[in-house]
PDB file of C-alpha atoms in Angstrom:
ATOM      1  CA  MET U   1      19.813  -4.466   0.430  1.00  0.00           C
ATOM      2  CA  MET U   2      16.340  -4.143   0.303  1.00  0.00           C
ATOM      3  CA  THR U   3      14.673  -6.622   2.597  1.00  0.00           C
ATOM      4  CA  LYS U   4      12.072  -8.829   0.814  1.00  0.00           C
ATOM      5  CA  PRO U   5       8.484  -8.065   2.004  1.00  0.00           C
ATOM      6  CA  THR U   6       6.526 -10.457   4.165  1.00  0.00           C
ATOM      7  CA  LEU U   7       3.341 -11.431   4.997  1.00  0.00           C
ATOM      8  CA  THR U   8       4.043 -13.203   8.438  1.00  0.00           C
ATOM      9  CA  GLU U   9       6.419 -10.887  10.249  1.00  0.00           C
ATOM     10  CA  HIS U  10       5.300  -7.888  11.937  1.00  0.00           C
ATOM     11  CA  ARG U  11       7.083  -5.483  10.175  1.00  0.00           C
ATOM     12  CA  SER U  12       6.941  -3.303   7.024  1.00  0.00           C
ATOM     13  CA  PRO U  13       6.289  -2.836   3.814  1.00  0.00           C
ATOM     14  CA  TRP U  14       2.829  -2.991   4.983  1.00  0.00           C
ATOM     15  CA  VAL U  15       1.385  -2.475   1.315  1.00  0.00           C
ATOM     16  CA  VAL U  16       3.308  -4.555  -1.673  1.00  0.00           C
ATOM     17  CA  PHE U  17       2.098  -4.105  -5.638  1.00  0.00           C
ATOM     18  CA  THR U  18       2.894  -7.124  -7.575  1.00  0.00           C
ATOM     19  CA  SER U  19       1.925  -9.758 -10.263  1.00  0.00           C
ATOM     20  CA  PRO U  20      -0.504 -12.522  -9.244  1.00  0.00           C
ATOM     21  CA  ALA U  21       2.453 -14.986 -10.857  1.00  0.00           C
ATOM     22  CA  ASP U  22       4.842 -13.745  -8.281  1.00  0.00           C
ATOM     23  CA  PRO U  23       6.618 -16.712  -6.485  1.00  0.00           C
ATOM     24  CA  TRP U  24       7.012 -14.754  -3.544  1.00  0.00           C
ATOM     25  CA  LEU U  25       3.080 -14.323  -3.171  1.00  0.00           C
ATOM     26  CA  ALA U  26       2.641 -18.075  -3.409  1.00  0.00           C
ATOM     27  CA  SER U  27       5.417 -18.837  -0.955  1.00  0.00           C
ATOM     28  CA  GLU U  28       4.447 -15.920   1.525  1.00  0.00           C
ATOM     29  CA  THR U  29       0.592 -17.209   1.557  1.00  0.00           C
ATOM     30  CA  ALA U  30       1.256 -20.837   1.778  1.00  0.00           C
ATOM     31  CA  ALA U  31       3.494 -19.912   5.127  1.00  0.00           C
ATOM     32  CA  LEU U  32       0.837 -17.937   6.349  1.00  0.00           C
ATOM     33  CA  VAL U  33      -1.928 -20.332   6.180  1.00  0.00           C
ATOM     34  CA  GLN U  34       0.334 -22.785   7.707  1.00  0.00           C
ATOM     35  CA  ARG U  35       0.776 -20.887  10.492  1.00  0.00           C
ATOM     36  CA  ASN U  36      -2.874 -20.821  10.910  1.00  0.00           C
ATOM     37  CA  GLY U  37      -3.340 -17.145   9.183  1.00  0.00           C
ATOM     38  CA  LEU U  38      -6.221 -15.901   7.092  1.00  0.00           C
ATOM     39  CA  VAL U  39      -5.584 -14.856   3.364  1.00  0.00           C
ATOM     40  CA  LEU U  40      -8.566 -13.125   2.055  1.00  0.00           C
ATOM     41  CA  ARG U  41      -9.337 -11.951  -1.480  1.00  0.00           C
ATOM     42  CA  LEU U  42     -11.234  -8.609  -2.492  1.00  0.00           C
ATOM     43  CA  ASP U  43     -11.993  -7.981  -5.916  1.00  0.00           C
ATOM     44  CA  GLY U  44     -10.577  -4.736  -7.083  1.00  0.00           C
ATOM     45  CA  ARG U  45     -12.432  -4.330 -10.084  1.00  0.00           C
ATOM     46  CA  GLU U  46     -15.510  -3.602  -7.382  1.00  0.00           C
ATOM     47  CA  MET U  47     -13.892  -0.212  -6.128  1.00  0.00           C
ATOM     48  CA  GLN U  48     -14.600   2.419  -8.212  1.00  0.00           C
ATOM     49  CA  ASP U  49     -14.854   5.057  -5.981  1.00  0.00           C
ATOM     50  CA  ALA U  50     -14.445   5.500  -2.094  1.00  0.00           C
ATOM     51  CA  ALA U  51     -18.014   4.457  -1.671  1.00  0.00           C
ATOM     52  CA  SER U  52     -17.550   1.013  -3.037  1.00  0.00           C
ATOM     53  CA  VAL U  53     -14.101   0.556  -1.344  1.00  0.00           C
ATOM     54  CA  PHE U  54     -16.225   0.707   1.901  1.00  0.00           C
ATOM     55  CA  ARG U  55     -18.640  -1.260   0.933  1.00  0.00           C
ATOM     56  CA  THR U  56     -16.490  -4.153  -0.285  1.00  0.00           C
ATOM     57  CA  PHE U  57     -14.237  -4.084   2.716  1.00  0.00           C
ATOM     58  CA  ALA U  58     -17.539  -4.155   4.714  1.00  0.00           C
ATOM     59  CA  ARG U  59     -19.120  -7.029   3.047  1.00  0.00           C
ATOM     60  CA  ASP U  60     -16.091  -8.956   2.487  1.00  0.00           C
ATOM     61  CA  LEU U  61     -14.562  -8.704   5.832  1.00  0.00           C
ATOM     62  CA  SER U  62     -18.171  -8.900   7.701  1.00  0.00           C
ATOM     63  CA  PHE U  63     -17.675  -5.337   9.475  1.00  0.00           C
ATOM     64  CA  LEU U  64     -19.778  -5.104  12.378  1.00  0.00           C
ATOM     65  CA  GLY U  65     -22.614  -2.443  11.978  1.00  0.00           C
ATOM     66  CA  TYR U  66     -20.800   0.512  13.648  1.00  0.00           C
ATOM     67  CA  PHE U  67     -18.553   0.703  10.339  1.00  0.00           C
ATOM     68  CA  GLY U  68     -18.738   4.592   9.452  1.00  0.00           C
ATOM     69  CA  HIS U  69     -18.084   4.031   5.663  1.00  0.00           C
ATOM     70  CA  ASN U  70     -15.014   6.590   5.615  1.00  0.00           C
ATOM     71  CA  TRP U  71     -11.550   6.357   5.609  1.00  0.00           C
ATOM     72  CA  ASP U  72     -10.834   6.940   9.506  1.00  0.00           C
ATOM     73  CA  ALA U  73     -13.371   4.086   9.801  1.00  0.00           C
ATOM     74  CA  LEU U  74     -11.774   1.817   7.678  1.00  0.00           C
ATOM     75  CA  VAL U  75      -8.171   2.188   9.338  1.00  0.00           C
ATOM     76  CA  ASP U  76     -10.112   1.507  13.028  1.00  0.00           C
ATOM     77  CA  CYS U  77     -12.262  -1.594  11.701  1.00  0.00           C
ATOM     78  CA  LEU U  78      -8.873  -3.039   9.966  1.00  0.00           C
ATOM     79  CA  HIS U  79      -7.556  -2.281  13.414  1.00  0.00           C
ATOM     80  CA  ASP U  80      -9.978  -3.908  15.399  1.00  0.00           C
ATOM     81  CA  TRP U  81     -10.526  -6.707  12.950  1.00  0.00           C
ATOM     82  CA  HIS U  82     -11.015 -10.296  14.185  1.00  0.00           C
ATOM     83  CA  GLY U  83     -13.667 -11.461  11.885  1.00  0.00           C
ATOM     84  CA  PRO U  84     -16.669 -13.785  12.832  1.00  0.00           C
ATOM     85  CA  GLY U  85     -14.830 -16.993  14.663  1.00  0.00           C
ATOM     86  CA  HIS U  86     -11.555 -15.926  13.517  1.00  0.00           C
ATOM     87  CA  GLY U  87      -9.798 -14.685  16.894  1.00  0.00           C
ATOM     88  CA  ASP U  88      -6.540 -12.699  16.398  1.00  0.00           C
ATOM     89  CA  GLN U  89      -5.120 -14.466  13.730  1.00  0.00           C
ATOM     90  CA  ASP U  90      -2.704 -12.975  11.177  1.00  0.00           C
ATOM     91  CA  LEU U  91      -4.113 -11.689   7.772  1.00  0.00           C
ATOM     92  CA  ALA U  92      -3.431 -11.147   4.476  1.00  0.00           C
ATOM     93  CA  ILE U  93      -5.705  -8.895   1.875  1.00  0.00           C
ATOM     94  CA  LEU U  94      -5.106  -9.363  -1.270  1.00  0.00           C
ATOM     95  CA  ILE U  95      -6.743  -6.742  -3.823  1.00  0.00           C
ATOM     96  CA  GLU U  96      -7.093  -8.855  -7.067  1.00  0.00           C
ATOM     97  CA  HIS U  97      -7.574  -7.048 -10.456  1.00  0.00           C
ATOM     98  CA  ALA U  98      -6.263  -3.885  -9.044  1.00  0.00           C
ATOM     99  CA  ASP U  99      -5.222  -2.233 -12.457  1.00  0.00           C
ATOM    100  CA  ASP U 100      -8.011   0.048 -12.857  1.00  0.00           C
ATOM    101  CA  LEU U 101      -7.210   1.514  -9.476  1.00  0.00           C
ATOM    102  CA  LEU U 102      -4.274   3.176 -11.213  1.00  0.00           C
ATOM    103  CA  LYS U 103      -6.937   5.480 -12.855  1.00  0.00           C
ATOM    104  CA  SER U 104      -8.495   6.447  -9.205  1.00  0.00           C
ATOM    105  CA  ASP U 105      -7.750   9.743  -7.707  1.00  0.00           C
ATOM    106  CA  PHE U 106      -7.898   8.329  -4.223  1.00  0.00           C
ATOM    107  CA  LEU U 107      -4.981   5.565  -4.759  1.00  0.00           C
ATOM    108  CA  GLY U 108      -2.581   7.572  -2.525  1.00  0.00           C
ATOM    109  CA  LEU U 109      -4.912   7.904   0.402  1.00  0.00           C
ATOM    110  CA  PHE U 110      -6.259   4.468  -0.253  1.00  0.00           C
ATOM    111  CA  VAL U 111      -2.488   3.304   0.230  1.00  0.00           C
ATOM    112  CA  SER U 112      -1.818   5.565   3.248  1.00  0.00           C
ATOM    113  CA  VAL U 113      -5.038   4.379   4.942  1.00  0.00           C
ATOM    114  CA  LEU U 114      -4.279   0.367   4.719  1.00  0.00           C
ATOM    115  CA  ALA U 115      -0.329   1.286   5.736  1.00  0.00           C
ATOM    116  CA  GLN U 116      -1.820   3.136   8.943  1.00  0.00           C
ATOM    117  CA  ALA U 117      -4.190  -0.072   9.727  1.00  0.00           C
ATOM    118  CA  ALA U 118      -1.172  -2.299   9.229  1.00  0.00           C
ATOM    119  CA  TRP U 119       1.022  -0.255  11.139  1.00  0.00           C
ATOM    120  CA  ASN U 120      -1.227  -0.158  14.111  1.00  0.00           C
ATOM    121  CA  SER U 121      -2.255  -4.003  13.753  1.00  0.00           C
ATOM    122  CA  ASN U 122       1.414  -5.045  13.396  1.00  0.00           C
ATOM    123  CA  LEU U 123       2.760  -3.153  16.548  1.00  0.00           C
ATOM    124  CA  ARG U 124      -0.744  -3.337  18.461  1.00  0.00           C
ATOM    125  CA  LEU U 125      -0.746   0.248  19.771  1.00  0.00           C
ATOM    126  CA  ASP U 126      -3.354   1.791  22.114  1.00  0.00           C
ATOM    127  CA  ALA U 127      -5.438   4.871  21.594  1.00  0.00           C
ATOM    128  CA  ASP U 128      -2.327   6.967  23.076  1.00  0.00           C
ATOM    129  CA  GLY U 129       0.350   5.305  20.547  1.00  0.00           C
ATOM    130  CA  GLU U 130       1.519   3.095  23.125  1.00  0.00           C
ATOM    131  CA  PRO U 131       1.840  -0.526  23.066  1.00  0.00           C
ATOM    132  CA  ASP U 132      -1.286  -2.462  24.090  1.00  0.00           C
ATOM    133  CA  GLU U 133      -0.062  -4.797  26.539  1.00  0.00           C
ATOM    134  CA  TRP U 134      -4.019  -6.618  26.487  1.00  0.00           C
ATOM    135  CA  ARG U 135      -4.238  -7.311  23.281  1.00  0.00           C
ATOM    136  CA  GLN U 136      -2.226 -10.035  20.900  1.00  0.00           C
ATOM    137  CA  ARG U 137      -0.369  -8.406  17.755  1.00  0.00           C
ATOM    138  CA  ILE U 138      -1.278  -9.314  14.480  1.00  0.00           C
ATOM    139  CA  ALA U 139       0.509  -9.562  11.351  1.00  0.00           C
ATOM    140  CA  GLN U 140      -1.668  -7.752   8.372  1.00  0.00           C
ATOM    141  CA  HIS U 141      -0.415  -6.928   5.142  1.00  0.00           C
ATOM    142  CA  PHE U 142      -2.179  -5.642   1.950  1.00  0.00           C
ATOM    143  CA  VAL U 143      -1.173  -6.979  -1.280  1.00  0.00           C
ATOM    144  CA  PHE U 144      -2.406  -5.209  -4.793  1.00  0.00           C
ATOM    145  CA  LEU U 145      -2.433  -8.082  -7.404  1.00  0.00           C
ATOM    146  CA  LEU U 146      -1.863  -6.422 -10.968  1.00  0.00           C
ATOM    147  CA  ASP U 147      -3.039  -8.581 -13.928  1.00  0.00           C
ATOM    148  CA  HIS U 148      -1.217  -6.790 -16.743  1.00  0.00           C
ATOM    149  CA  THR U 149       0.366  -3.436 -15.373  1.00  0.00           C
ATOM    150  CA  ALA U 150       3.623  -3.093 -14.388  1.00  0.00           C
ATOM    151  CA  PRO U 151       3.919  -2.403 -10.344  1.00  0.00           C
ATOM    152  CA  ALA U 152       6.250   0.618 -11.203  1.00  0.00           C
ATOM    153  CA  ALA U 153       3.473   2.145 -12.989  1.00  0.00           C
ATOM    154  CA  PHE U 154       1.236   2.920  -9.413  1.00  0.00           C
ATOM    155  CA  THR U 155       4.614   4.287  -7.947  1.00  0.00           C
ATOM    156  CA  GLU U 156       3.762   7.944  -8.455  1.00  0.00           C
ATOM    157  CA  LYS U 157       0.198   7.815  -7.080  1.00  0.00           C
ATOM    158  CA  ALA U 158       1.048   5.494  -4.151  1.00  0.00           C
ATOM    159  CA  ALA U 159       4.164   8.005  -3.151  1.00  0.00           C
ATOM    160  CA  ARG U 160       1.081  11.076  -2.692  1.00  0.00           C
ATOM    161  CA  GLY U 161      -0.436   9.242  -0.066  1.00  0.00           C
ATOM    162  CA  MET U 162       0.370  11.024   3.634  1.00  0.00           C
ATOM    163  CA  ASP U 163       3.488  10.118   4.869  1.00  0.00           C
ATOM    164  CA  VAL U 164       3.775   7.082   2.613  1.00  0.00           C
ATOM    165  CA  ALA U 165       7.186   5.968   1.556  1.00  0.00           C
ATOM    166  CA  VAL U 166       7.894   3.952  -1.417  1.00  0.00           C
ATOM    167  CA  ALA U 167      10.325   1.801  -2.864  1.00  0.00           C
ATOM    168  CA  LEU U 168      10.987  -0.474  -5.805  1.00  0.00           C
ATOM    169  CA  ALA U 169      12.618  -3.921  -5.503  1.00  0.00           C
ATOM    170  CA  ASP U 170      12.649  -7.467  -7.828  1.00  0.00           C
ATOM    171  CA  GLY U 171      10.145  -5.790  -9.737  1.00  0.00           C
ATOM    172  CA  ARG U 172       7.566  -5.201  -6.768  1.00  0.00           C
ATOM    173  CA  LEU U 173       6.391  -1.752  -5.483  1.00  0.00           C
ATOM    174  CA  LEU U 174       6.627  -1.563  -1.512  1.00  0.00           C
ATOM    175  CA  ALA U 175       5.063   0.880   0.375  1.00  0.00           C
ATOM    176  CA  THR U 176       5.614   1.597   4.083  1.00  0.00           C
ATOM    177  CA  PHE U 177       5.402   5.065   6.249  1.00  0.00           C
ATOM    178  CA  THR U 178       8.445   7.400   7.286  1.00  0.00           C
ATOM    179  CA  ASP U 179      10.025   7.067  10.669  1.00  0.00           C
ATOM    180  CA  VAL U 180       9.257  10.225  11.580  1.00  0.00           C
ATOM    181  CA  ASP U 181       5.644  10.182  12.731  1.00  0.00           C
ATOM    182  CA  TRP U 182       5.553   6.468  12.630  1.00  0.00           C
ATOM    183  CA  PRO U 183       8.450   4.639  14.533  1.00  0.00           C
ATOM    184  CA  GLY U 184       9.180   1.515  13.073  1.00  0.00           C
ATOM    185  CA  GLY U 185       7.300   1.921   9.744  1.00  0.00           C
ATOM    186  CA  ASP U 186      10.623   2.407   7.774  1.00  0.00           C
ATOM    187  CA  PRO U 187      13.057  -0.555   8.034  1.00  0.00           C
ATOM    188  CA  ALA U 188      16.631   0.938   8.735  1.00  0.00           C
ATOM    189  CA  SER U 189      18.027  -1.327   5.906  1.00  0.00           C
ATOM    190  CA  ALA U 190      16.154  -0.106   2.982  1.00  0.00           C
ATOM    191  CA  SER U 191      16.479   3.189   0.825  1.00  0.00           C
ATOM    192  CA  TRP U 192      12.987   4.667   0.662  1.00  0.00           C
ATOM    193  CA  THR U 193      11.920   7.636  -1.000  1.00  0.00           C
ATOM    194  CA  ALA U 194       9.077   9.524   0.957  1.00  0.00           C
ATOM    195  CA  GLY U 195       6.322  11.792  -0.253  1.00  0.00           C
ATOM    196  CA  PRO U 196       5.102  12.949  -3.831  1.00  0.00           C
ATOM    197  CA  LEU U 197       7.756  12.592  -6.758  1.00  0.00           C
ATOM    198  CA  SER U 198       8.500  16.223  -7.297  1.00  0.00           C
ATOM    199  CA  PHE U 199      12.151  15.965  -7.079  1.00  0.00           C
ATOM    200  CA  ALA U 200      12.030  15.277 -11.296  1.00  0.00           C
ATOM    201  CA  ASP U 201       9.232  18.069 -11.876  1.00  0.00           C
ATOM    202  CA  LYS U 202      11.503  20.794 -13.286  1.00  0.00           C
ATOM    203  CA  GLU U 203      13.302  18.456 -15.813  1.00  0.00           C
ATOM    204  CA  ILE U 204       9.759  16.935 -16.567  1.00  0.00           C
ATOM    205  CA  LEU U 205       8.419  20.474 -17.333  1.00  0.00           C
ATOM    206  CA  SER U 206      11.317  21.607 -19.334  1.00  0.00           C
ATOM    207  CA  GLY U 207      11.105  18.525 -21.528  1.00  0.00           C
ATOM    208  CA  MET U 208      14.511  17.358 -20.005  1.00  0.00           C
ATOM    209  CA  THR U 209      13.211  13.545 -20.561  1.00  0.00           C
ATOM    210  CA  ILE U 210      16.618  11.785 -20.135  1.00  0.00           C
ATOM    211  CA  LYS U 211      17.397  13.877 -17.285  1.00  0.00           C
ATOM    212  CA  ALA U 212      14.208  12.894 -15.330  1.00  0.00           C
ATOM    213  CA  ILE U 213      14.461   9.083 -15.840  1.00  0.00           C
ATOM    214  CA  LYS U 214      18.306   9.206 -14.466  1.00  0.00           C
ATOM    215  CA  LEU U 215      16.865  10.864 -11.613  1.00  0.00           C
ATOM    216  CA  PHE U 216      13.966   8.574 -11.228  1.00  0.00           C
ATOM    217  CA  ARG U 217      16.342   5.668 -11.677  1.00  0.00           C
ATOM    218  CA  ASP U 218      18.818   7.032  -8.877  1.00  0.00           C
ATOM    219  CA  HIS U 219      16.769   7.858  -6.236  1.00  0.00           C
ATOM    220  CA  LEU U 220      14.477   4.762  -6.512  1.00  0.00           C
ATOM    221  CA  GLY U 221      17.088   2.539  -7.227  1.00  0.00           C
ATOM    222  CA  CYS U 222      14.958   1.151 -10.293  1.00  0.00           C
ATOM    223  CA  SER U 223      15.126  -0.017 -13.680  1.00  0.00           C
ATOM    224  CA  ILE U 224      15.248   2.065 -16.942  1.00  0.00           C
ATOM    225  CA  HIS U 225      11.827   0.695 -17.807  1.00  0.00           C
ATOM    226  CA  GLU U 226      10.262   1.125 -14.432  1.00  0.00           C
ATOM    227  CA  ALA U 227      11.552   5.006 -14.488  1.00  0.00           C
ATOM    228  CA  LEU U 228       9.851   5.266 -17.712  1.00  0.00           C
ATOM    229  CA  ASP U 229       6.505   4.229 -15.866  1.00  0.00           C
ATOM    230  CA  ILE U 230       6.869   6.785 -13.198  1.00  0.00           C
ATOM    231  CA  LEU U 231       7.684   9.346 -15.548  1.00  0.00           C
ATOM    232  CA  GLN U 232       4.532   8.761 -17.577  1.00  0.00           C
ATOM    233  CA  SER U 233       2.432   8.782 -14.766  1.00  0.00           C
ATOM    234  CA  ARG U 234       4.208  11.934 -12.951  1.00  0.00           C
ATOM    235  CA  SER U 235       4.160  13.723 -16.568  1.00  0.00           C
ATOM    236  CA  GLU U 236       0.436  12.964 -16.764  1.00  0.00           C
ATOM    237  CA  TYR U 237      -0.376  14.204 -13.234  1.00  0.00           C
ATOM    238  CA  LEU U 238       1.745  17.690 -14.082  1.00  0.00           C
ATOM    239  CA  ARG U 239      -0.282  18.130 -17.179  1.00  0.00           C
ATOM    240  CA  ARG U 240      -3.741  17.905 -15.481  1.00  0.00           C
ATOM    241  CA  LYS U 241      -2.337  19.965 -12.639  1.00  0.00           C
ATOM    242  CA  HIS U 242      -1.536  22.645 -15.007  1.00  0.00           C
ATOM    243  CA  SER U 243      -4.592  22.555 -17.122  1.00  0.00           C
ATOM    244  CA  ASP U 244      -6.613  22.798 -14.122  1.00  0.00           C
ATOM    245  CA  ASP U 245      -4.797  25.928 -12.933  1.00  0.00           C
TER     246      ASP U 245
END
């Protein structure tokens, strides 16, 4: 059985896509605040491109002047984050109104970067990848809140992130890391699909829609409706890819 996501524990999934009305969200954010953790809200509508993502994080998290406004720098600043006066508090970053990010070409990279930052913060690793005995671990997680889009629609794009593994459970899309290069990133109790969802490409390109839906359903453990959303996203990607070729 899939373990429920968390905002208070030092474990994956590191990134969750869900609805703002999800009862899990209200319960977890309340538990985090009760433990003196922080819940920060960013506006996904401001994240139109990579540059605006960096500006939004830098402004709303009060990054220091050394922030380099690139993806690697975002990982570093989130890992080292202890905003003004906040110390080493646990942190949940909610990206509200995130629906339009489905149209972005950087979503997979974005998810991978956030997952890496959370993996580093939760395990508190040093530059050599070893546990940092001098620093407190921080429970840091990221939640994309979708006003009108089904989380399953983001599955295919999120899965394109480097070393990202995805799963669907209780209507939520969950993202973690594969455990090959990122020990502790993939819970042993969960069934995750790692890498781009290319296992149904042959069926999609051959017009075998029903078989492709069944493959998505079986691999991801999702409903038929969720499999349809994933099929649409993957089909659009393949159409663009072949038109570019």
